[in-house]
Coordinates of C-alpha atoms in Angstrom, one line a residue:
M475 CA 71.1 161.9 83.7
E476 CA 74.4 163.7 84.2
P477 CA 74.6 167.4 83.2
L478 CA 76.7 168.2 80.1
Q479 CA 80.1 169.8 80.7
E480 CA 79.8 171.8 77.5
P481 CA 76.3 173.0 76.7
L482 CA 77.0 173.2 72.9
A483 CA 78.3 169.6 72.7
L484 CA 76.8 167.6 69.8
G485 CA 74.9 164.4 70.5
A486 CA 74.8 161.0 68.9
D487 CA 71.2 161.3 67.7
W488 CA 71.8 163.2 64.5
H489 CA 71.9 161.4 61.2
E490 CA 71.8 164.2 58.6
P491 CA 74.4 164.0 55.9
L492 CA 76.0 167.5 56.4
P493 CA 79.2 167.1 58.5
L494 CA 79.2 168.9 61.8
I495 CA 81.7 169.5 64.6
G496 CA 81.2 171.0 68.0
L497 CA 82.6 174.5 68.8
D498 CA 84.7 173.3 71.7
E499 CA 86.1 170.4 69.7
A500 CA 86.9 172.6 66.7
L501 CA 88.8 175.1 68.9
E502 CA 90.7 172.3 70.8
N503 CA 91.6 170.2 67.8
T504 CA 92.6 173.0 65.4
L505 CA 94.1 175.8 67.4
L506 CA 95.6 174.3 70.5
H507 CA 97.0 171.2 68.6
A508 CA 98.6 173.6 66.1
G509 CA 100.5 175.3 68.9
I510 CA 98.3 178.4 69.1
S511 CA 97.6 179.3 72.6
R512 CA 94.2 180.3 74.1
E513 CA 95.7 183.7 75.0
T514 CA 96.8 184.3 71.4
L515 CA 93.4 183.5 70.0
L516 CA 91.5 185.6 72.5
G517 CA 93.9 188.5 71.9
R518 CA 92.9 188.4 68.3
L519 CA 89.2 188.2 69.1
L520 CA 89.6 191.1 71.5
A521 CA 91.1 193.3 68.7
D522 CA 88.1 192.4 66.5
L523 CA 85.3 192.9 69.0
G524 CA 84.6 196.3 67.5
Q525 CA 83.1 194.4 64.6
P526 CA 79.4 193.7 65.5
R527 CA 79.6 190.4 63.5
L528 CA 82.0 188.9 66.1
Q529 CA 80.4 190.2 69.3
P530 CA 78.1 187.2 69.6
L531 CA 81.2 185.1 70.4
L532 CA 81.0 186.6 73.9
W533 CA 77.8 184.7 74.3
V534 CA 78.6 181.4 72.6
L535 CA 82.2 180.7 73.4
P536 CA 82.8 177.7 75.7
R537 CA 83.5 178.9 79.2
R538 CA 87.2 178.2 79.3
W539 CA 87.6 180.2 76.0
R540 CA 85.9 183.4 77.3
L541 CA 87.7 186.7 77.7
A542 CA 88.1 188.0 81.3
P543 CA 85.9 191.1 81.9
A544 CA 89.0 193.2 82.6
D545 CA 90.3 192.4 79.1
L546 CA 87.3 193.8 77.3
P547 CA 86.3 197.3 76.2
P548 CA 84.4 199.1 79.1
R549 CA 81.1 198.9 77.3
L550 CA 81.3 195.1 77.1
Q551 CA 82.7 194.4 80.6
G552 CA 79.3 194.3 82.4
L553 CA 77.9 191.6 80.1
S554 CA 81.1 189.6 80.2
A555 CA 81.2 189.7 84.0
V556 CA 77.8 188.2 84.1
L557 CA 78.4 185.5 81.5
Q558 CA 82.0 184.5 82.3
Q559 CA 81.3 182.2 85.2
G560 CA 77.8 181.3 84.4
L561 CA 75.1 181.2 81.7
I562 CA 72.5 183.7 80.8
S563 CA 69.1 183.2 82.4
P564 CA 65.7 184.9 82.4
V565 CA 66.8 186.8 85.5
V566 CA 70.0 188.0 83.8
L567 CA 68.0 189.0 80.8
A568 CA 65.7 191.0 83.0
A569 CA 68.6 192.8 84.6
L570 CA 70.1 193.6 81.2
V571 CA 67.1 194.7 79.1
D572 CA 67.0 198.3 80.1
D573 CA 70.8 198.6 79.8
L574 CA 71.3 196.4 76.7
A575 CA 71.6 199.3 74.3
H576 CA 74.7 200.6 76.2
L577 CA 76.5 197.3 75.5
W578 CA 76.4 197.9 71.7
P579 CA 78.8 200.1 69.8
P580 CA 77.8 203.8 69.7
Q581 CA 75.6 204.9 66.9
Q582 CA 77.2 206.9 64.1
G583 CA 75.1 209.9 63.0
A584 CA 71.4 210.2 63.0
Q585 CA 69.6 206.8 63.0
P586 CA 66.1 206.1 61.8
T587 CA 63.6 205.6 64.6
A588 CA 61.4 202.5 64.8
V589 CA 58.5 204.5 63.4
D590 CA 60.7 205.7 60.6
R591 CA 61.5 202.1 59.7
L592 CA 57.8 201.1 59.8
K593 CA 56.8 204.0 57.5
R594 CA 59.7 203.6 55.1
E595 CA 58.6 203.5 51.5
A596 CA 61.8 202.0 50.2
V597 CA 63.9 198.8 50.6
V598 CA 67.7 198.6 50.7
W599 CA 68.7 195.5 48.8
Q600 CA 72.1 194.5 47.6
N601 CA 73.4 198.1 48.2
R602 CA 70.5 199.5 46.1
T603 CA 67.6 201.5 47.4
L604 CA 64.4 200.2 45.8
P605 CA 61.2 202.4 45.9
L606 CA 58.4 200.4 47.5
P607 CA 56.1 199.0 44.8
T608 CA 52.4 199.6 44.8
T609 CA 51.4 196.6 42.6
L610 CA 52.5 193.0 42.4
E611 CA 53.6 193.5 38.8
S612 CA 56.0 196.3 39.7
L613 CA 57.3 194.2 42.6
W614 CA 58.1 191.3 40.3
A615 CA 59.7 193.7 37.8
T616 CA 62.0 195.2 40.4
S617 CA 63.0 191.8 41.8
A618 CA 63.8 190.4 38.4
V619 CA 66.7 193.0 38.0
Q620 CA 69.5 191.5 40.1
P621 CA 73.3 191.6 39.9
A622 CA 75.0 188.4 38.8
A623 CA 75.0 186.1 41.8
T624 CA 74.3 182.5 42.8
A625 CA 72.1 181.1 45.5
Q626 CA 75.2 180.4 47.6
A627 CA 76.1 182.8 50.5
A628 CA 78.8 185.3 49.9
P629 CA 82.0 184.3 51.8
V630 CA 82.1 187.1 54.3
D631 CA 84.9 186.0 56.7
D632 CA 86.8 188.2 59.0
A633 CA 89.3 185.4 59.5
S634 CA 90.5 185.7 56.0
T635 CA 92.4 188.9 56.6
A636 CA 96.2 188.6 56.7
R637 CA 96.4 189.1 60.5
W638 CA 94.1 186.1 60.9
R639 CA 95.6 183.6 58.5
H640 CA 98.3 182.4 60.8
L641 CA 95.7 181.9 63.6
R642 CA 92.7 180.4 62.1
Q643 CA 94.0 176.9 61.1
G644 CA 90.8 176.4 59.0
L645 CA 88.4 177.9 61.6
R646 CA 86.2 180.4 59.9
W647 CA 83.6 182.7 61.6
T648 CA 81.1 182.1 58.9
N649 CA 79.3 179.1 57.4
V650 CA 81.0 177.8 54.2
G651 CA 79.3 176.1 51.2
L652 CA 75.7 176.6 52.3
A653 CA 73.0 178.0 50.1
F654 CA 69.8 179.9 50.5
S655 CA 66.5 178.0 49.9
Q656 CA 65.3 180.7 47.5
S657 CA 66.9 182.6 44.6
L658 CA 68.2 186.1 44.9
A659 CA 65.1 187.5 43.1
E660 CA 62.8 185.6 45.4
R661 CA 64.6 186.9 48.5
C662 CA 64.3 190.4 47.0
S663 CA 60.6 189.9 46.6
N664 CA 60.3 188.8 50.2
A665 CA 62.1 191.9 51.4
Q666 CA 59.8 194.2 49.4
L667 CA 56.5 192.5 50.4
A668 CA 57.6 192.5 54.1
Q669 CA 58.0 196.3 53.9
V670 CA 54.7 196.6 52.1
F671 CA 53.0 195.0 55.1
N672 CA 55.0 197.3 57.5
R673 CA 54.0 200.4 55.5
L674 CA 50.3 199.4 55.5
A675 CA 50.5 199.0 59.3
A676 CA 51.8 202.6 59.5
N677 CA 49.0 204.2 57.6
G678 CA 47.5 205.6 60.8
L679 CA 50.8 207.3 61.5
A680 CA 51.5 208.8 58.1
Q681 CA 50.3 211.9 56.5
E682 CA 49.5 210.1 53.2
P683 CA 48.0 206.6 53.2
F684 CA 49.9 203.9 51.3
C685 CA 48.1 201.4 49.1
F686 CA 49.2 198.2 47.5
E687 CA 46.9 196.8 44.8
G688 CA 44.3 199.2 46.3
C689 CA 44.6 197.7 49.8
R690 CA 45.2 199.9 52.8
D691 CA 45.9 197.3 55.5
G692 CA 47.4 193.9 55.8
A693 CA 44.2 191.9 56.2
S694 CA 42.8 193.4 53.0
L695 CA 46.0 192.6 51.1
L696 CA 45.9 189.0 52.3
T697 CA 42.3 188.8 51.1
W698 CA 43.4 190.2 47.8
F699 CA 46.0 187.4 47.4
V700 CA 43.5 184.7 48.4
G701 CA 41.0 186.0 45.8
R702 CA 43.6 185.5 43.1
G703 CA 44.3 181.9 44.0
W704 CA 47.3 182.3 46.3
R705 CA 47.7 179.7 49.0
V706 CA 48.3 181.2 52.5
C707 CA 50.0 179.5 55.4
A708 CA 50.5 181.4 58.7
R709 CA 51.9 179.7 61.7
L710 CA 54.1 180.3 64.7
R711 CA 57.6 178.9 64.5
C712 CA 60.4 178.3 67.0
S713 CA 64.1 177.3 66.4
V714 CA 67.5 177.6 68.1
A715 CA 68.8 181.2 67.9
S716 CA 72.3 182.1 66.7
F717 CA 71.7 185.7 65.9
G718 CA 72.6 185.0 62.2
F719 CA 76.1 184.0 63.4
G720 CA 77.9 181.0 61.8
A721 CA 81.2 179.1 61.9
A722 CA 82.8 176.3 60.0
L723 CA 86.0 174.2 60.0
E724 CA 87.7 174.0 56.6
L725 CA 90.8 171.8 56.6
E726 CA 92.8 170.9 53.5
G727 CA 91.9 167.5 52.1
Q728 CA 88.8 167.2 54.4
P729 CA 85.1 168.0 53.8
V730 CA 84.0 171.3 55.3
R731 CA 82.4 170.8 58.7
Q732 CA 79.8 173.3 60.0
I733 CA 80.0 174.4 63.6
P734 CA 76.5 174.7 65.2
L735 CA 76.2 177.8 67.4
A736 CA 73.6 178.7 70.0
L737 CA 73.2 180.6 73.3
P738 CA 73.0 178.3 76.3
M739 CA 70.9 179.5 79.2
R740 CA 69.8 178.6 82.6
T741 CA 66.0 178.1 83.0
G742 CA 65.4 178.5 86.8
L743 CA 63.7 175.1 86.7
L744 CA 64.8 172.0 88.5
N745 CA 64.8 168.4 87.2
D746 CA 63.9 165.4 89.2
R747 CA 67.4 165.2 90.6
G748 CA 67.4 168.8 92.0
Q749 CA 69.7 170.1 89.2
E750 CA 68.9 173.3 87.4
V751 CA 67.9 172.6 83.8
L752 CA 69.8 174.2 80.9
S753 CA 68.4 175.0 77.5
L754 CA 69.3 177.0 74.3
L755 CA 67.7 180.4 73.7
P756 CA 65.1 180.1 70.9
H757 CA 64.3 182.4 68.0
T758 CA 60.5 182.7 67.4
A759 CA 58.4 184.4 64.9
L760 CA 55.1 184.4 63.0
E761 CA 55.8 182.8 59.6
L762 CA 53.7 183.8 56.6
E763 CA 54.0 181.9 53.4
L764 CA 52.2 182.9 50.2
S765 CA 52.3 180.7 47.1
D766 CA 50.6 180.6 43.8
G767 CA 52.2 177.3 42.7
G768 CA 55.0 179.0 40.9
R769 CA 56.2 181.8 43.1
T770 CA 56.5 181.9 46.9
F771 CA 56.8 184.7 49.4
R772 CA 58.2 183.9 52.9
L773 CA 58.0 186.5 55.6
Q774 CA 58.4 186.6 59.4
W775 CA 57.0 189.0 62.0
F776 CA 58.7 189.6 65.3
Q777 CA 60.5 192.1 67.5
G778 CA 64.0 192.1 65.9
T779 CA 67.5 193.5 66.4
T780 CA 67.1 195.6 63.2
G781 CA 65.3 198.2 65.2
L782 CA 61.7 197.3 64.3
C783 CA 58.8 195.3 65.6
G784 CA 57.2 194.1 62.3
W785 CA 57.7 192.1 59.2
D786 CA 61.0 191.0 57.7
A787 CA 62.0 188.7 54.9
L788 CA 62.5 185.1 55.9
N789 CA 65.8 185.0 54.0
D790 CA 68.0 183.1 56.4
L791 CA 70.9 181.0 55.1
H792 CA 69.7 177.4 55.1
R793 CA 71.3 175.7 58.1
P794 CA 69.9 172.1 58.2
W795 CA 70.8 171.7 61.9
Q796 CA 69.0 174.9 62.9
N797 CA 66.3 176.2 60.5
D798 CA 65.2 173.5 58.2
R799 CA 61.4 173.8 57.7
Q800 CA 61.0 170.1 57.1
N801 CA 63.3 168.1 59.4
G802 CA 62.0 169.3 62.8
T803 CA 64.8 171.8 63.6
V804 CA 62.1 174.4 63.1
R805 CA 59.2 173.6 65.4
Y806 CA 55.7 174.9 64.5
L807 CA 53.4 175.6 67.4
G808 CA 50.1 174.0 66.9
E809 CA 48.2 174.1 63.7
P810 CA 48.4 176.9 61.1
F811 CA 46.0 179.8 61.6
S812 CA 42.7 179.1 59.8
P813 CA 41.3 181.3 57.1
D814 CA 38.7 182.8 59.5
Q815 CA 41.6 183.8 61.8
W816 CA 43.7 185.6 59.2
P817 CA 42.0 189.0 59.5
S818 CA 42.4 189.1 63.3
L819 CA 46.0 187.8 62.9
L820 CA 47.0 190.6 60.5
H821 CA 45.2 193.3 62.5
M822 CA 46.9 192.2 65.7
T823 CA 50.3 192.3 64.1
E824 CA 49.6 195.9 63.0
L825 CA 48.3 196.8 66.5
I826 CA 51.4 195.5 68.2
A827 CA 53.7 197.0 65.6
V828 CA 52.2 200.5 66.0
V829 CA 52.1 200.4 69.8
H830 CA 55.6 199.0 70.2
N831 CA 57.3 201.1 67.6
L832 CA 55.7 204.3 68.8
E833 CA 56.7 203.6 72.4
A834 CA 60.3 202.8 71.3
T835 CA 60.5 206.0 69.3
D836 CA 59.0 208.3 72.0
Q837 CA 61.2 206.7 74.7
H838 CA 64.3 207.0 72.4
L839 CA 65.0 203.3 72.9
R840 CA 67.9 201.8 71.0
L841 CA 67.4 198.9 68.6
G842 CA 63.7 199.9 68.3
G843 CA 63.1 198.7 71.8
Y844 CA 64.7 195.3 71.4
G845 CA 65.2 194.1 75.0
S846 CA 63.3 196.8 76.8
L847 CA 60.1 195.9 75.0
G848 CA 61.0 192.2 75.0
F849 CA 62.7 190.0 72.5
C850 CA 61.4 188.0 69.5
I851 CA 60.1 185.5 72.0
D852 CA 58.0 188.0 73.8
S853 CA 56.5 189.6 70.7
T854 CA 55.5 186.2 69.3
A855 CA 54.1 185.0 72.7
L856 CA 52.1 188.3 73.0
L857 CA 50.6 187.7 69.6
Q858 CA 49.7 184.1 70.5
Q859 CA 48.3 185.1 73.9
A860 CA 46.2 187.8 72.4
L861 CA 44.7 185.6 69.7
C862 CA 44.5 182.2 71.5
G863 CA 44.3 183.1 75.2
S864 CA 47.5 181.2 76.1
C865 CA 51.1 180.8 74.9
D866 CA 53.6 178.1 74.4
L867 CA 56.9 179.9 74.5
F868 CA 59.8 180.1 77.1
P869 CA 61.5 182.2 78.3
L870 CA 59.4 185.4 78.5
V871 CA 61.0 188.5 80.0
L872 CA 58.9 191.5 79.0
P873 CA 59.1 193.5 82.3
G874 CA 56.0 194.7 84.1
L875 CA 57.1 198.4 83.9
W876 CA 57.1 198.2 80.1
R877 CA 53.9 196.3 80.0
E878 CA 52.2 199.1 81.8
R879 CA 53.7 201.7 79.4
L880 CA 52.6 199.7 76.4
E881 CA 49.1 199.5 77.8
Q882 CA 49.0 203.2 78.3
R883 CA 50.3 203.7 74.8
C884 CA 47.5 201.5 73.4
V885 CA 44.9 203.5 75.3
S886 CA 46.2 206.8 74.1
L887 CA 46.2 205.6 70.5
I888 CA 42.6 204.5 70.8
H889 CA 41.6 207.9 72.2
S890 CA 43.4 209.7 69.4
A891 CA 41.9 207.4 66.7
S892 CA 45.4 206.6 65.4
L893 CA 44.8 202.9 65.0
P894 CA 43.2 201.3 61.9
A895 CA 39.6 200.2 62.6
G896 CA 40.5 196.5 62.5
A897 CA 43.4 196.9 64.9
A898 CA 41.5 199.1 67.3
A899 CA 38.8 196.4 67.6
L900 CA 41.4 194.1 69.0
S901 CA 42.9 196.5 71.6
H902 CA 41.1 194.8 74.5
A903 CA 42.5 191.4 73.6
Y904 CA 46.0 193.0 73.3
R905 CA 45.7 194.7 76.7
Q906 CA 44.5 191.5 78.3
A907 CA 47.4 189.6 76.8
L908 CA 49.9 192.1 78.3
Q909 CA 48.4 191.4 81.8
A910 CA 48.1 187.6 81.3
L911 CA 51.4 186.9 79.6
P912 CA 53.7 184.8 81.9
L913 CA 56.9 186.2 83.2
D914 CA 59.8 183.8 83.6
F915 CA 62.1 185.6 86.1
S916 CA 61.3 183.2 88.9
H917 CA 59.1 180.2 89.3
H918 CA 57.9 178.2 92.3
G919 CA 54.7 176.4 93.3
A920 CA 51.9 176.4 90.8
S921 CA 53.8 178.3 88.1
V922 CA 56.4 175.7 87.7
S923 CA 54.2 173.3 85.7
D924 CA 53.2 175.8 83.1
A925 CA 56.8 176.9 82.7
W926 CA 57.9 173.3 82.1
R927 CA 55.1 172.9 79.6
R928 CA 56.2 176.0 77.7
L929 CA 59.9 175.1 77.8
Q930 CA 59.2 171.7 76.3
A931 CA 56.9 173.2 73.7
S932 CA 59.7 175.6 72.6
L933 CA 62.2 172.9 71.9
P934 CA 63.0 171.8 68.3
L935 CA 61.9 168.3 67.6
H936 CA 65.2 167.4 66.0
S937 CA 68.6 168.9 66.9
P938 CA 72.3 167.9 66.8
F939 CA 72.8 169.5 70.3
A940 CA 73.1 166.9 73.0
L941 CA 71.4 169.4 75.4
I942 CA 68.2 169.4 73.3
Q943 CA 68.3 165.7 73.0
Q944 CA 68.6 165.3 76.7
L945 CA 65.7 167.8 77.4
H946 CA 63.4 165.6 75.3
Q947 CA 64.1 162.7 77.7
L948 CA 64.1 164.8 80.9
Q949 CA 61.5 164.1 83.6
R950 CA 60.1 167.1 85.4
P951 CA 59.9 166.9 89.2
P952 CA 56.6 166.0 90.8
T953 CA 54.2 168.9 91.0
S954 CA 52.8 168.0 94.3
L955 CA 54.8 168.4 97.5
T956 CA 54.4 166.6 100.8
P957 CA 52.2 168.8 103.0
A958 CA 54.0 170.3 106.0
R959 CA 52.9 168.9 109.3
D960 CA 51.4 171.2 111.9
C961 CA 53.8 172.4 114.6

């Protein structure tokens, strides 16, 4: 099987009705055919790289469209130099994690720490600050008061400014015409309940305990919901990551075509022809869905770019090629957690959140430790490893130095009695998971087989990307080598 020239090319095995077009094809057919040069487009992108929304383009642009390192602002030159000629890999991620924060724009003014975010008793929603509710009734009441809006995404498009209009030729750096899977009020409810779980996890760090419906930790709150007839589904999920970034091609007289985006990466693994295997970086999380038949909460737990290891609303724009919960673009790992596992599951999320956010705060890590303390993949894998004794995710890049620091932090919290009782009881499993969790910087010999298994387990079952379609057909090399003869 020949390697793809463009890792984000779309394959033939995609039959969903939503029209798609590959990024390279969209750039080629709209801008170059319209007489707009590569240099002109890249010059416009360079001027807009100060906008965080557009910075992921450095990671996803086809190779021939990338900016030269010397053309970039100094804080972005290091990352571009690494990515310009090749693709990101576990080794590259390992080299970047401790310096990742320096590649982001400087922070303006005092920023809340990771612990501040965990303890926050308010939610910022639609430019409003909502006090954190203490009852389900007050949560519903707050969510019901929403500004006039529809379920469709707001058209936030930097390409609509006057300076972009003569360049874009229908190319927009946002998705067009897509909707959310839940209403505005439901998404507000998700955001509030996510922060309720975070605040409950922080009770050991706060002067005054927080209660929701009389519950002081997440496991008790889940039991409270179950006792009132709510259905619970908790499971680990994996999908192609795009960091919330979207693009679309909108030409007059033609249907809008969405442009799937992803971050290609090298894996450090060889196929049966001796070629290095490429894949797409996944986003992973623990998904928690609560439903009483009429109303539904959807939450996710992971180490995120928002500066927190903890719960967040599962409010992503519905992209059928990337995050549909029914068509296989979201892959669920194994069976949902069973009811007898729910208490340990919630206690473990609280333990990891407290340990990681405290470490990020005391070490003054940017983005709440995102990168240094791993990425979403690492936090999800750590949760699975601690509860199940193994994990199914790839790539894992949580460095050994930070594993040691996290273990020391956990021990100090146990000695200071700062952990909730349920979380403290799981500290041994957490520390064992830190030691046993695989590290995907380099594989050879016996470790190759497990890395292959985890790579395959992390792939979406259905995807428009030709690279993912090829990976499902790929044969791994033989695991046994011919023994060397004695000299």
